[in-house]
Coordinates of C-alpha atoms and ligand atoms in Angstrom, one line a residue:
M12 CA -25.4 -28.2 116.0
N13 CA -22.0 -29.1 116.1
Q14 CA -20.1 -32.3 116.2
M15 CA -20.5 -33.0 119.9
D16 CA -23.9 -32.1 120.4
V17 CA -24.8 -35.1 117.7
K18 CA -23.6 -37.6 120.2
R19 CA -24.9 -36.1 123.4
E20 CA -28.3 -36.8 125.0
K21 CA -30.5 -33.5 124.6
F22 CA -32.7 -31.7 126.8
T23 CA -34.1 -28.5 126.1
L24 CA -36.4 -26.4 128.5
T25 CA -37.7 -23.0 128.5
T26 CA -38.8 -20.2 130.9
P27 CA -41.7 -18.2 130.0
L28 CA -41.2 -15.3 127.6
Y29 CA -41.4 -12.3 129.8
Y30 CA -43.7 -9.2 129.4
V31 CA -41.6 -6.1 129.0
N32 CA -44.3 -4.0 130.2
A33 CA -41.7 -3.2 132.9
L34 CA -38.3 -4.8 134.3
P35 CA -38.5 -7.9 135.7
H36 CA -39.4 -8.6 139.6
I37 CA -38.6 -11.1 141.9
G38 CA -41.4 -13.9 140.5
S39 CA -39.8 -13.4 137.1
A40 CA -36.3 -13.9 138.2
Y41 CA -37.9 -17.1 140.6
T42 CA -38.6 -19.1 137.6
T43 CA -35.3 -17.9 135.7
M44 CA -32.9 -19.2 138.8
A45 CA -35.1 -22.5 138.7
A46 CA -34.6 -23.0 135.2
D47 CA -31.0 -22.4 135.4
A48 CA -30.6 -24.6 138.0
S49 CA -32.0 -27.3 136.0
A50 CA -30.3 -26.7 132.9
R51 CA -27.0 -26.8 134.9
F52 CA -28.1 -30.0 136.7
Q53 CA -28.3 -31.7 133.1
R54 CA -25.3 -30.4 131.9
L55 CA -23.2 -31.8 134.9
Q56 CA -25.0 -35.4 133.6
G57 CA -23.5 -34.7 130.4
K58 CA -26.3 -33.5 128.3
S59 CA -26.5 -31.1 125.5
V60 CA -28.8 -28.4 127.2
R61 CA -30.9 -25.5 125.5
L62 CA -32.0 -23.6 127.6
V63 CA -34.6 -20.8 126.3
T64 CA -35.7 -17.5 127.9
G65 CA -36.8 -14.4 126.3
T66 CA -39.6 -11.8 126.3
D67 CA -43.0 -11.4 124.8
E68 CA -43.2 -8.2 123.4
H69 CA -46.7 -7.7 121.7
G70 CA -50.0 -7.2 122.5
Q71 CA -51.9 -4.4 124.1
K72 CA -50.4 -4.6 127.5
I73 CA -47.1 -3.8 126.0
Q74 CA -48.7 -1.0 123.7
R75 CA -50.3 1.1 126.3
T76 CA -47.6 0.9 128.3
A77 CA -44.9 2.1 125.8
Q78 CA -47.7 4.9 125.1
E79 CA -48.3 5.8 128.6
A80 CA -44.5 6.1 128.8
G81 CA -44.5 8.2 125.6
R82 CA -42.0 6.1 123.6
S83 CA -42.5 3.8 120.5
P84 CA -43.7 0.3 121.4
Q85 CA -40.2 -1.1 119.8
E86 CA -37.9 1.7 121.6
Y87 CA -39.9 0.9 124.6
C88 CA -39.2 -2.9 124.3
D89 CA -35.7 -2.8 123.2
E90 CA -34.8 -1.2 126.7
I91 CA -36.7 -3.6 128.6
A92 CA -35.5 -6.4 126.9
T93 CA -31.9 -5.2 127.9
G94 CA -33.0 -4.8 131.6
F95 CA -33.8 -8.5 131.7
D96 CA -30.7 -9.5 129.8
R97 CA -28.9 -7.4 132.8
L98 CA -30.7 -9.2 135.6
W99 CA -29.8 -12.7 134.3
Q100 CA -26.2 -11.8 134.1
K101 CA -26.2 -10.4 137.9
L102 CA -28.1 -13.5 139.0
D103 CA -25.5 -15.8 136.6
I104 CA -27.8 -17.5 134.6
Q105 CA -26.3 -19.4 131.6
Y106 CA -29.2 -19.3 128.8
D107 CA -28.6 -20.6 125.8
R108 CA -31.4 -18.6 124.0
F109 CA -32.8 -15.3 124.6
I110 CA -35.5 -15.0 121.9
R111 CA -37.5 -11.5 121.6
T112 CA -41.0 -11.8 119.8
T113 CA -40.5 -8.7 117.8
D114 CA -37.0 -10.6 116.2
P115 CA -38.0 -10.7 112.7
R116 CA -36.9 -14.1 112.1
H117 CA -39.9 -14.9 114.4
E118 CA -42.6 -13.5 112.0
I119 CA -41.4 -16.0 109.1
L120 CA -41.7 -18.9 111.7
V121 CA -45.2 -17.7 113.1
K122 CA -46.3 -17.5 109.3
E123 CA -45.3 -21.0 108.5
F124 CA -47.0 -22.4 111.4
F125 CA -50.4 -20.7 111.1
Q126 CA -50.3 -22.0 107.5
R127 CA -50.0 -25.3 108.9
V128 CA -53.0 -24.6 111.4
W129 CA -54.9 -23.1 108.5
D130 CA -54.2 -26.3 106.3
A131 CA -55.5 -28.2 108.7
G132 CA -58.8 -26.4 109.1
D133 CA -58.3 -25.4 112.5
I134 CA -59.0 -21.8 111.8
Y135 CA -62.2 -19.9 111.3
L136 CA -63.6 -16.3 111.6
G137 CA -66.0 -16.1 114.1
R138 CA -66.9 -13.3 116.5
Q139 CA -65.7 -12.7 120.2
T140 CA -67.9 -11.2 123.0
G141 CA -66.3 -11.3 126.5
W142 CA -64.6 -9.7 129.2
Y143 CA -61.1 -9.0 128.7
C144 CA -57.9 -8.8 131.2
V145 CA -55.2 -6.3 129.7
S146 CA -52.8 -7.5 132.1
C147 CA -53.5 -11.4 131.4
E148 CA -53.9 -10.7 127.5
E149 CA -57.1 -13.1 128.3
F150 CA -60.7 -13.5 128.0
K151 CA -62.2 -14.2 131.5
D152 CA -65.0 -16.0 132.4
E153 CA -67.6 -14.0 133.9
R154 CA -68.0 -16.5 136.7
E155 CA -64.2 -16.0 137.7
L156 CA -64.8 -12.1 137.8
L157 CA -64.4 -9.9 141.2
E158 CA -66.9 -7.5 141.9
E159 CA -67.6 -4.8 139.0
H160 CA -65.7 -7.0 136.7
Y161 CA -62.3 -6.9 138.1
C162 CA -59.8 -9.7 137.6
P163 CA -59.2 -12.0 140.5
I164 CA -54.9 -12.0 139.1
H165 CA -55.0 -8.3 138.8
P166 CA -57.5 -7.5 141.4
N167 CA -56.7 -3.8 140.6
K168 CA -57.3 -4.1 137.2
Q169 CA -60.6 -4.0 135.8
T170 CA -61.6 -6.0 132.4
E171 CA -62.7 -4.6 129.7
W172 CA -65.7 -5.5 127.5
R173 CA -65.1 -6.9 123.6
D174 CA -67.2 -7.5 121.0
E175 CA -65.4 -8.0 117.8
E176 CA -65.1 -10.3 115.2
N177 CA -61.5 -12.7 115.4
Y178 CA -60.2 -15.3 114.0
F179 CA -60.6 -18.4 116.4
F180 CA -58.8 -21.5 116.9
R181 CA -60.3 -24.9 117.0
L182 CA -59.3 -25.9 120.5
S183 CA -62.6 -28.1 120.8
K184 CA -61.7 -30.5 118.0
Y185 CA -59.0 -31.7 120.4
Q186 CA -60.7 -32.3 123.5
S187 CA -60.3 -35.9 123.6
Q188 CA -56.6 -36.1 122.1
L189 CA -55.9 -33.8 125.2
E190 CA -57.9 -36.1 127.9
D191 CA -55.7 -38.9 126.5
L192 CA -52.5 -37.1 126.6
Y193 CA -53.4 -36.0 130.8
A194 CA -54.1 -39.6 130.9
Q195 CA -51.2 -41.5 129.3
H196 CA -48.8 -39.1 130.4
P197 CA -49.7 -38.1 133.8
E198 CA -45.9 -36.1 134.3
F199 CA -47.2 -33.8 131.5
I200 CA -48.7 -31.6 134.1
Q201 CA -46.7 -31.1 137.3
P202 CA -47.1 -30.4 140.4
E203 CA -50.1 -33.0 141.2
M204 CA -52.3 -30.7 142.3
R205 CA -52.4 -28.4 139.6
R206 CA -52.9 -31.4 137.4
N207 CA -56.3 -31.9 138.9
E208 CA -57.2 -28.2 138.6
V209 CA -56.7 -28.6 134.8
L210 CA -58.6 -32.1 134.4
N211 CA -61.6 -30.4 135.9
F212 CA -61.4 -27.6 133.7
V213 CA -61.1 -29.8 130.5
K214 CA -63.9 -31.8 131.8
Q215 CA -66.1 -28.9 131.5
G216 CA -65.9 -28.8 127.7
L217 CA -63.2 -26.9 125.6
Q218 CA -64.3 -24.0 124.0
D219 CA -62.5 -22.7 120.6
F220 CA -60.5 -19.6 121.5
S221 CA -59.6 -16.6 119.4
I222 CA -56.4 -16.2 118.1
S223 CA -56.5 -12.5 116.4
R224 CA -57.4 -9.1 117.5
V225 CA -58.9 -6.1 115.6
N226 CA -58.4 -2.3 116.7
L227 CA -54.7 -3.3 117.8
D228 CA -51.6 -3.0 115.6
W229 CA -48.9 -3.7 118.0
G230 CA -48.2 -7.5 116.7
F231 CA -47.8 -9.6 113.5
P232 CA -50.9 -9.2 111.0
V233 CA -52.7 -12.3 110.6
P234 CA -51.1 -14.1 107.3
G235 CA -53.8 -13.3 104.6
D236 CA -55.8 -10.6 106.6
P237 CA -54.0 -7.8 107.7
S238 CA -56.7 -6.3 109.0
H239 CA -56.4 -8.7 112.2
T240 CA -53.4 -8.9 114.2
L241 CA -52.2 -12.0 115.5
Y242 CA -53.4 -12.5 119.2
V243 CA -50.1 -12.4 121.4
W244 CA -50.3 -15.5 123.1
F245 CA -50.5 -17.5 120.0
D246 CA -47.3 -15.7 119.0
A247 CA -45.5 -15.6 122.0
L248 CA -45.9 -19.5 122.6
L249 CA -44.1 -20.2 119.0
G250 CA -41.3 -17.8 120.3
Y251 CA -40.2 -21.3 122.3
I252 CA -39.9 -22.7 119.0
T253 CA -38.4 -19.9 116.8
A254 CA -35.5 -20.1 119.8
L255 CA -34.5 -23.3 118.5
V256 CA -33.3 -22.3 115.3
E257 CA -29.5 -21.9 115.0
P258 CA -28.9 -18.2 114.5
G259 CA -27.4 -18.6 111.0
E260 CA -30.2 -21.1 110.3
E261 CA -33.5 -20.3 108.2
P262 CA -36.0 -19.5 110.5
N263 CA -38.3 -22.7 109.7
L264 CA -39.9 -25.5 111.7
E265 CA -37.8 -28.0 110.1
N266 CA -34.6 -26.4 111.4
A267 CA -36.0 -26.0 115.2
A268 CA -37.1 -29.6 115.1
Q269 CA -33.9 -31.1 115.8
W270 CA -34.3 -29.6 119.7
L271 CA -37.9 -30.7 120.1
P272 CA -39.7 -32.1 122.0
F273 CA -39.3 -29.7 124.6
D274 CA -38.2 -31.6 128.0
L275 CA -39.5 -28.9 130.5
H276 CA -41.6 -25.7 130.6
L277 CA -40.9 -24.2 133.5
I278 CA -43.9 -21.7 134.2
G279 CA -46.2 -20.0 137.0
K280 CA -49.2 -21.5 137.7
D281 CA -51.3 -18.6 136.5
I282 CA -50.2 -19.3 132.8
L283 CA -50.9 -23.0 133.0
R284 CA -53.9 -23.3 131.2
F285 CA -52.0 -21.8 127.8
H286 CA -49.4 -24.1 128.5
V287 CA -51.2 -27.6 129.1
V288 CA -54.4 -27.0 127.2
Y289 CA -53.7 -24.0 124.1
W290 CA -50.2 -24.9 123.4
P291 CA -50.3 -28.7 123.0
A292 CA -53.6 -28.2 120.9
M293 CA -51.9 -26.0 118.8
L294 CA -48.7 -28.5 118.1
M295 CA -51.0 -31.4 117.7
S296 CA -52.4 -29.2 114.7
A297 CA -49.4 -28.6 113.3
Q298 CA -48.1 -31.9 113.9
L299 CA -45.3 -31.3 116.2
P300 CA -43.7 -33.4 119.0
L301 CA -45.6 -32.5 122.3
P302 CA -43.5 -31.0 125.5
K303 CA -42.9 -33.8 128.2
C304 CA -43.6 -31.9 131.3
V305 CA -44.9 -28.5 132.4
F306 CA -44.2 -27.4 135.6
G307 CA -46.6 -24.8 137.1
H308 CA -44.7 -23.1 140.2
G309 CA -46.5 -21.1 143.1
F310 CA -46.3 -17.6 143.9
L311 CA -43.8 -15.4 145.7
T312 CA -45.8 -13.4 148.4
K313 CA -44.9 -10.4 150.2
D314 CA -46.7 -10.3 153.5
G315 CA -49.4 -12.6 151.9
Q316 CA -49.9 -10.9 148.8
K317 CA -49.0 -11.9 145.3
M318 CA -45.9 -9.7 144.1
G319 CA -46.4 -8.4 140.9
K320 CA -45.7 -5.5 138.4
S321 CA -49.6 -4.5 138.5
L322 CA -49.9 -4.5 142.5
G323 CA -46.6 -2.6 142.6
N324 CA -45.5 -4.6 145.9
T325 CA -42.4 -6.1 144.4
L326 CA -39.2 -6.9 145.7
D327 CA -36.2 -5.7 143.7
P328 CA -34.2 -8.3 142.3
Y329 CA -31.3 -6.0 140.7
Q330 CA -31.1 -4.5 144.4
L331 CA -31.1 -8.1 145.9
A332 CA -28.4 -9.5 143.4
D333 CA -26.0 -6.5 144.0
R334 CA -26.2 -6.4 147.6
Y335 CA -25.9 -10.1 148.4
G336 CA -24.5 -11.5 145.3
A337 CA -26.2 -14.1 142.8
D338 CA -25.6 -17.3 144.8
A339 CA -27.3 -16.0 147.8
V340 CA -30.5 -15.0 146.0
R341 CA -30.5 -18.3 144.1
Y342 CA -29.9 -20.6 147.2
Y343 CA -32.7 -18.3 149.2
F344 CA -35.2 -19.0 146.7
L345 CA -34.6 -22.6 145.6
K346 CA -33.8 -24.0 149.2
E347 CA -36.4 -22.1 151.7
I348 CA -39.6 -22.6 149.1
E349 CA -40.8 -26.0 148.0
F350 CA -41.0 -25.7 144.4
G351 CA -44.6 -26.0 143.5
R352 CA -45.8 -24.3 146.3
D353 CA -46.0 -20.5 147.3
G354 CA -43.6 -18.9 149.2
D355 CA -43.0 -15.8 151.1
F356 CA -40.0 -13.5 151.4
N357 CA -38.8 -12.6 154.4
H358 CA -35.8 -10.5 154.9
T359 CA -34.7 -11.7 158.4
R360 CA -35.2 -15.3 157.2
F361 CA -33.0 -14.5 154.0
I362 CA -30.2 -13.4 156.2
N363 CA -30.6 -16.0 158.9
T364 CA -30.7 -18.9 156.4
L365 CA -27.4 -17.8 154.3
N366 CA -25.3 -17.3 157.2
A367 CA -26.6 -20.6 159.0
D368 CA -26.3 -22.7 155.6
L369 CA -23.5 -21.5 153.8
A370 CA -21.4 -19.1 155.8
N371 CA -21.7 -21.1 159.0
D372 CA -22.5 -24.8 158.3
L373 CA -20.3 -25.2 155.0
G374 CA -18.1 -22.3 154.6
N375 CA -16.6 -22.6 158.1
L376 CA -16.3 -26.3 158.1
L377 CA -14.5 -26.3 154.8
N378 CA -12.1 -23.2 156.5
R379 CA -11.6 -25.0 159.7
S380 CA -11.1 -28.3 158.4
L381 CA -8.4 -27.0 155.8
N382 CA -6.6 -25.2 158.2
M383 CA -6.2 -28.4 160.4
S384 CA -5.3 -30.1 157.4
R385 CA -2.6 -27.5 156.7
K386 CA -1.2 -27.9 160.3
Y387 CA -1.8 -31.6 161.1
C388 CA -0.5 -32.9 157.5
N389 CA 2.5 -31.2 156.6
G390 CA 0.4 -27.9 154.7
K391 CA -1.1 -30.8 152.6
L392 CA -4.5 -32.7 152.3
P393 CA -4.7 -36.1 154.2
N394 CA -2.4 -38.7 153.3
I395 CA -5.3 -41.6 152.9
A396 CA -7.4 -43.0 150.4
A397 CA -11.1 -43.5 150.8
E398 CA -10.8 -47.3 150.3
D399 CA -8.8 -47.1 153.8
I400 CA -11.6 -45.5 155.4
A401 CA -14.0 -47.8 157.3
D402 CA -17.8 -48.4 155.9
S403 CA -19.1 -47.5 159.1
N404 CA -17.7 -44.1 159.1
P405 CA -21.1 -41.8 159.3
L406 CA -19.6 -39.6 156.8
K407 CA -18.4 -42.0 154.2
Q408 CA -22.0 -43.9 154.3
M409 CA -24.3 -40.8 154.2
G410 CA -21.6 -39.4 151.5
Q411 CA -22.3 -42.6 149.5
Q412 CA -25.7 -42.1 149.0
V413 CA -26.2 -38.5 148.8
G414 CA -25.4 -38.2 145.1
E415 CA -28.5 -40.5 144.2
K416 CA -30.7 -38.6 146.6
V417 CA -29.9 -35.3 145.1
K418 CA -30.0 -36.5 141.5
K419 CA -33.6 -38.1 142.0
A420 CA -34.4 -34.6 143.8
Y421 CA -33.1 -32.5 141.0
Q422 CA -34.7 -34.3 138.3
Q423 CA -38.0 -33.7 140.0
L424 CA -37.4 -30.4 140.5
G425 CA -37.4 -30.4 144.2
Y426 CA -34.3 -28.1 144.8
S427 CA -35.1 -27.5 148.0
E428 CA -35.2 -30.9 149.2
A429 CA -31.7 -31.2 147.1
C430 CA -30.3 -28.8 149.2
Q431 CA -31.6 -29.9 152.5
A432 CA -30.2 -33.3 151.9
I433 CA -26.7 -31.6 150.9
L434 CA -26.9 -29.6 153.9
E435 CA -27.4 -32.9 156.2
L436 CA -24.2 -34.2 155.0
V437 CA -22.5 -30.7 155.7
R438 CA -24.2 -30.8 159.2
T439 CA -23.4 -34.5 160.0
G440 CA -19.3 -33.3 159.2
N441 CA -19.6 -30.5 161.5
K442 CA -21.2 -32.6 164.3
Y443 CA -18.6 -35.3 163.4
I444 CA -15.5 -33.0 163.6
D445 CA -16.7 -31.7 167.0
E446 CA -17.3 -35.3 168.4
Q447 CA -13.7 -36.6 167.0
E448 CA -12.0 -33.6 168.0
P449 CA -8.7 -34.1 165.6
W450 CA -7.3 -31.5 167.7
T451 CA -6.8 -33.6 171.0
L452 CA -5.8 -36.7 168.5
Y453 CA -3.1 -34.8 167.0
K454 CA -1.9 -34.0 170.6
Q455 CA -2.2 -37.5 171.6
K456 CA -0.2 -38.2 168.2
Q457 CA -2.6 -40.5 166.7
Q458 CA -1.4 -39.1 163.3
A459 CA -3.5 -41.9 161.2
A460 CA -6.9 -41.2 162.7
V461 CA -6.8 -37.4 162.5
E462 CA -6.0 -38.0 158.8
E463 CA -8.6 -40.1 158.3
I464 CA -11.3 -37.6 160.0
L465 CA -9.9 -34.6 158.2
Y466 CA -10.2 -36.6 155.0
A467 CA -13.7 -37.7 155.5
V468 CA -14.9 -34.1 156.3
L469 CA -13.2 -32.5 153.4
E470 CA -14.2 -35.0 151.3
S471 CA -18.0 -34.3 152.3
V472 CA -17.4 -30.6 151.8
R473 CA -16.1 -31.4 148.3
V474 CA -19.3 -33.6 147.6
A475 CA -21.8 -31.0 148.8
A476 CA -20.3 -28.1 147.1
Y477 CA -20.4 -30.3 143.8
L478 CA -24.1 -31.3 144.5
L479 CA -25.0 -27.5 145.2
S480 CA -23.2 -26.1 142.1
P481 CA -26.6 -26.0 140.1
V482 CA -27.5 -23.6 142.8
V483 CA -24.5 -21.8 144.0
P484 CA -22.1 -22.5 141.0
Q485 CA -19.6 -19.3 142.4
L486 CA -19.7 -20.8 145.6
S487 CA -19.1 -24.4 144.4
T488 CA -16.3 -23.3 142.2
K489 CA -14.4 -21.7 145.3
I490 CA -14.4 -24.2 147.2
Y491 CA -13.1 -27.0 144.5
Q492 CA -10.6 -24.5 143.9
Q493 CA -9.7 -24.4 147.6
L494 CA -9.7 -28.0 147.3
G495 CA -7.0 -27.9 144.6
W496 CA -9.5 -28.7 141.6
A497 CA -9.0 -26.6 138.6
V498 CA -13.0 -27.0 138.1
N499 CA -14.9 -23.8 137.2
F500 CA -18.7 -24.7 137.4
E501 CA -19.5 -21.6 135.4
D502 CA -17.8 -23.6 132.3
Q503 CA -21.1 -24.3 130.7
A504 CA -19.5 -26.0 127.4
A505 CA -17.2 -28.4 129.1
I506 CA -18.6 -29.3 132.8
G507 CA -20.3 -32.4 132.1
E508 CA -16.9 -33.7 131.0
K509 CA -14.8 -32.1 133.0
A510 CA -16.5 -33.1 136.4
P511 CA -19.3 -35.6 135.3
Y512 CA -21.7 -36.0 137.7
S513 CA -21.3 -40.0 137.5
V514 CA -17.9 -39.3 138.9
H515 CA -17.9 -36.3 141.0
S516 CA -21.1 -37.0 143.1
R517 CA -19.3 -40.0 144.5
W518 CA -18.0 -39.8 147.8
G519 CA -14.3 -40.8 147.6
I520 CA -12.5 -39.1 145.2
L521 CA -10.7 -36.5 146.7
P522 CA -7.0 -37.0 146.0
A523 CA -4.6 -37.6 148.9
N524 CA -1.5 -35.8 149.8
Q525 CA -1.9 -32.5 147.9
P526 CA -0.4 -29.3 148.8
I527 CA -2.9 -26.5 149.8
E528 CA -2.8 -23.2 149.9
K529 CA -4.0 -20.9 152.9
P530 CA -7.7 -21.0 152.8
Q531 CA -9.6 -18.2 152.5
P532 CA -13.4 -17.4 153.6
V533 CA -15.6 -18.7 150.7
F534 CA -19.1 -17.2 152.0
R535 CA -18.9 -13.8 153.5
R536 CA -21.5 -13.5 156.4
L537 CA -24.3 -11.3 155.7
E538 CA -25.2 -8.2 157.6
E539 CA -29.0 -6.9 157.8
Ligands
MSP612 N1 -45.6 -13.4 128.4 C1 -46.2 -14.3 129.6 C2 -45.8 -15.7 129.3 C3 -45.7 -16.0 127.8 S1 -44.8 -17.3 127.4 C4 -44.7 -17.9 126.1 C5 -46.4 -14.1 130.9 N2 -45.4 -13.2 131.2 S2 -45.1 -12.7 132.8 O1 -44.3 -11.8 132.6 O2 -46.2 -11.8 133.1 O3 -45.3 -13.7 133.5 C6 -44.1 -14.5 133.6 C7 -44.0 -15.1 134.7 O4 -44.0 -14.8 135.9 C8 -44.9 -16.2 134.8 O5 -45.0 -17.6 134.8 C9 -45.9 -15.5 136.1 O6 -46.4 -17.0 136.6 C10 -44.4 -15.6 136.8 N3 -45.2 -14.7 137.9 C11 -45.6 -13.3 137.9 N4 -46.0 -13.0 139.2 C12 -45.3 -13.7 140.2 C13 -44.8 -13.8 141.4 N5 -45.2 -13.0 142.1 N6 -44.4 -15.2 142.1 C14 -43.7 -16.2 141.2 N7 -44.3 -15.8 140.0 C15 -44.6 -15.1 139.5 O7 -47.0 -14.2 131.7

């Protein structure tokens, strides 16, 4: 950690570590875009952020997929992991750490963790029987299975009967500690509706779960008993911790601890149980601090069905990003779907939303008002100070409140709510300029009124661009630059100092009388 980091408040967040059985689909991209928006928001707050993402590479599912492709598992993982990184570049994801669970450094940390849990008396040898879904890498309760033992999450995959000797983790020992955690920290499981599901599940009584497999060699051997392979989920969750160790440092729990606890684990609702039941119990056993919040978002559907690799009804995120650009894809998913709920992708809606919000409402407003400013204000920004604009001005009024409102929304992962509040300001700007008709006032030589109107509109566009920057950083940078600010929202290391939220989210900082270049459209209209 460098000197500057020591002083700043920290924020550590994660995406799931994605299985590498196939290239990422839009579901994995969704979580990652949301996590990136939150990380960017936290950086604007001046925090020192660790956004962890990566790949989960062990286990039967990966081993089988590699075999079917006629490849060695490692070779297969290497290729797919690169594919994930390639997509994150296309989607403008600024992660701080990319952890691959096949990293040899990870094995060292896993061994240390296993030893701690072992020393706590929480691991024992037992017998596991039951139905196993290889796609979930999880034993299923017979009651939750579909007919003929098909998995409810992967309805085209039959579960497999297992009867084997496994090592178990003593989850049952943590029943009351977990219940205390949920009671004392209701914010730990979010959103609220997911919390109730978990409470009901836990109330039925927790059972120990197996953390090793036999007849599988793609994974780390169980320390002290190499005839067993560590269960993929046990090793995967620990990947979050290994990711926190600085690249040059020894991979051990102490070196990771400086970034603990996790402020936020962002996941999909299907893997909630692992994160809010198994994971905190494992951390309790190893005497490590518990995450502050786990947020289980909804599923993206296409024609009402869950999109997923196993069902083969996915939407290609590479193509979307190549064709429409990162900002467009990020904006659609974060604005159009209420985070936490399921959301459907619809191509027409995608095009319409982007054209309406970003090309028309925001982009055109900037373009029109900059052109007017050049024409009516001698090629410069309006010559007026924000203090000289009446408090009753509708844009000033709204602009002075939007920063706080959006901050609260981002803090609660209400990306859609944040975007809507920002767009409301932009729409008010459009209405205001149409009603005020600065072009008529200019003809009437009411110069002071013209400058006031244009200032109010341009400053509102600036605030909107700033507040939208966690979602559409490239667009925000372009808008800022056209308004004469040398601020680049991609500047991960310095953005919190160059454009702190406490200053830039406030309406009224646009400098007066600055020369402006000929404006260029900032967001190209999309075609079907
Ligand atoms: N490897 C585990 C996670 C281990 S974390 C230590 C895993 N990987 S996954 O690749 O199968 O899924 C990763 C994430 O993608 C999960 O959060 C899952 O909910 C999410 N999604 C998978 N399909 C999805 C949609 N159709 N829509 C939204 N998210 C979905 O689970």
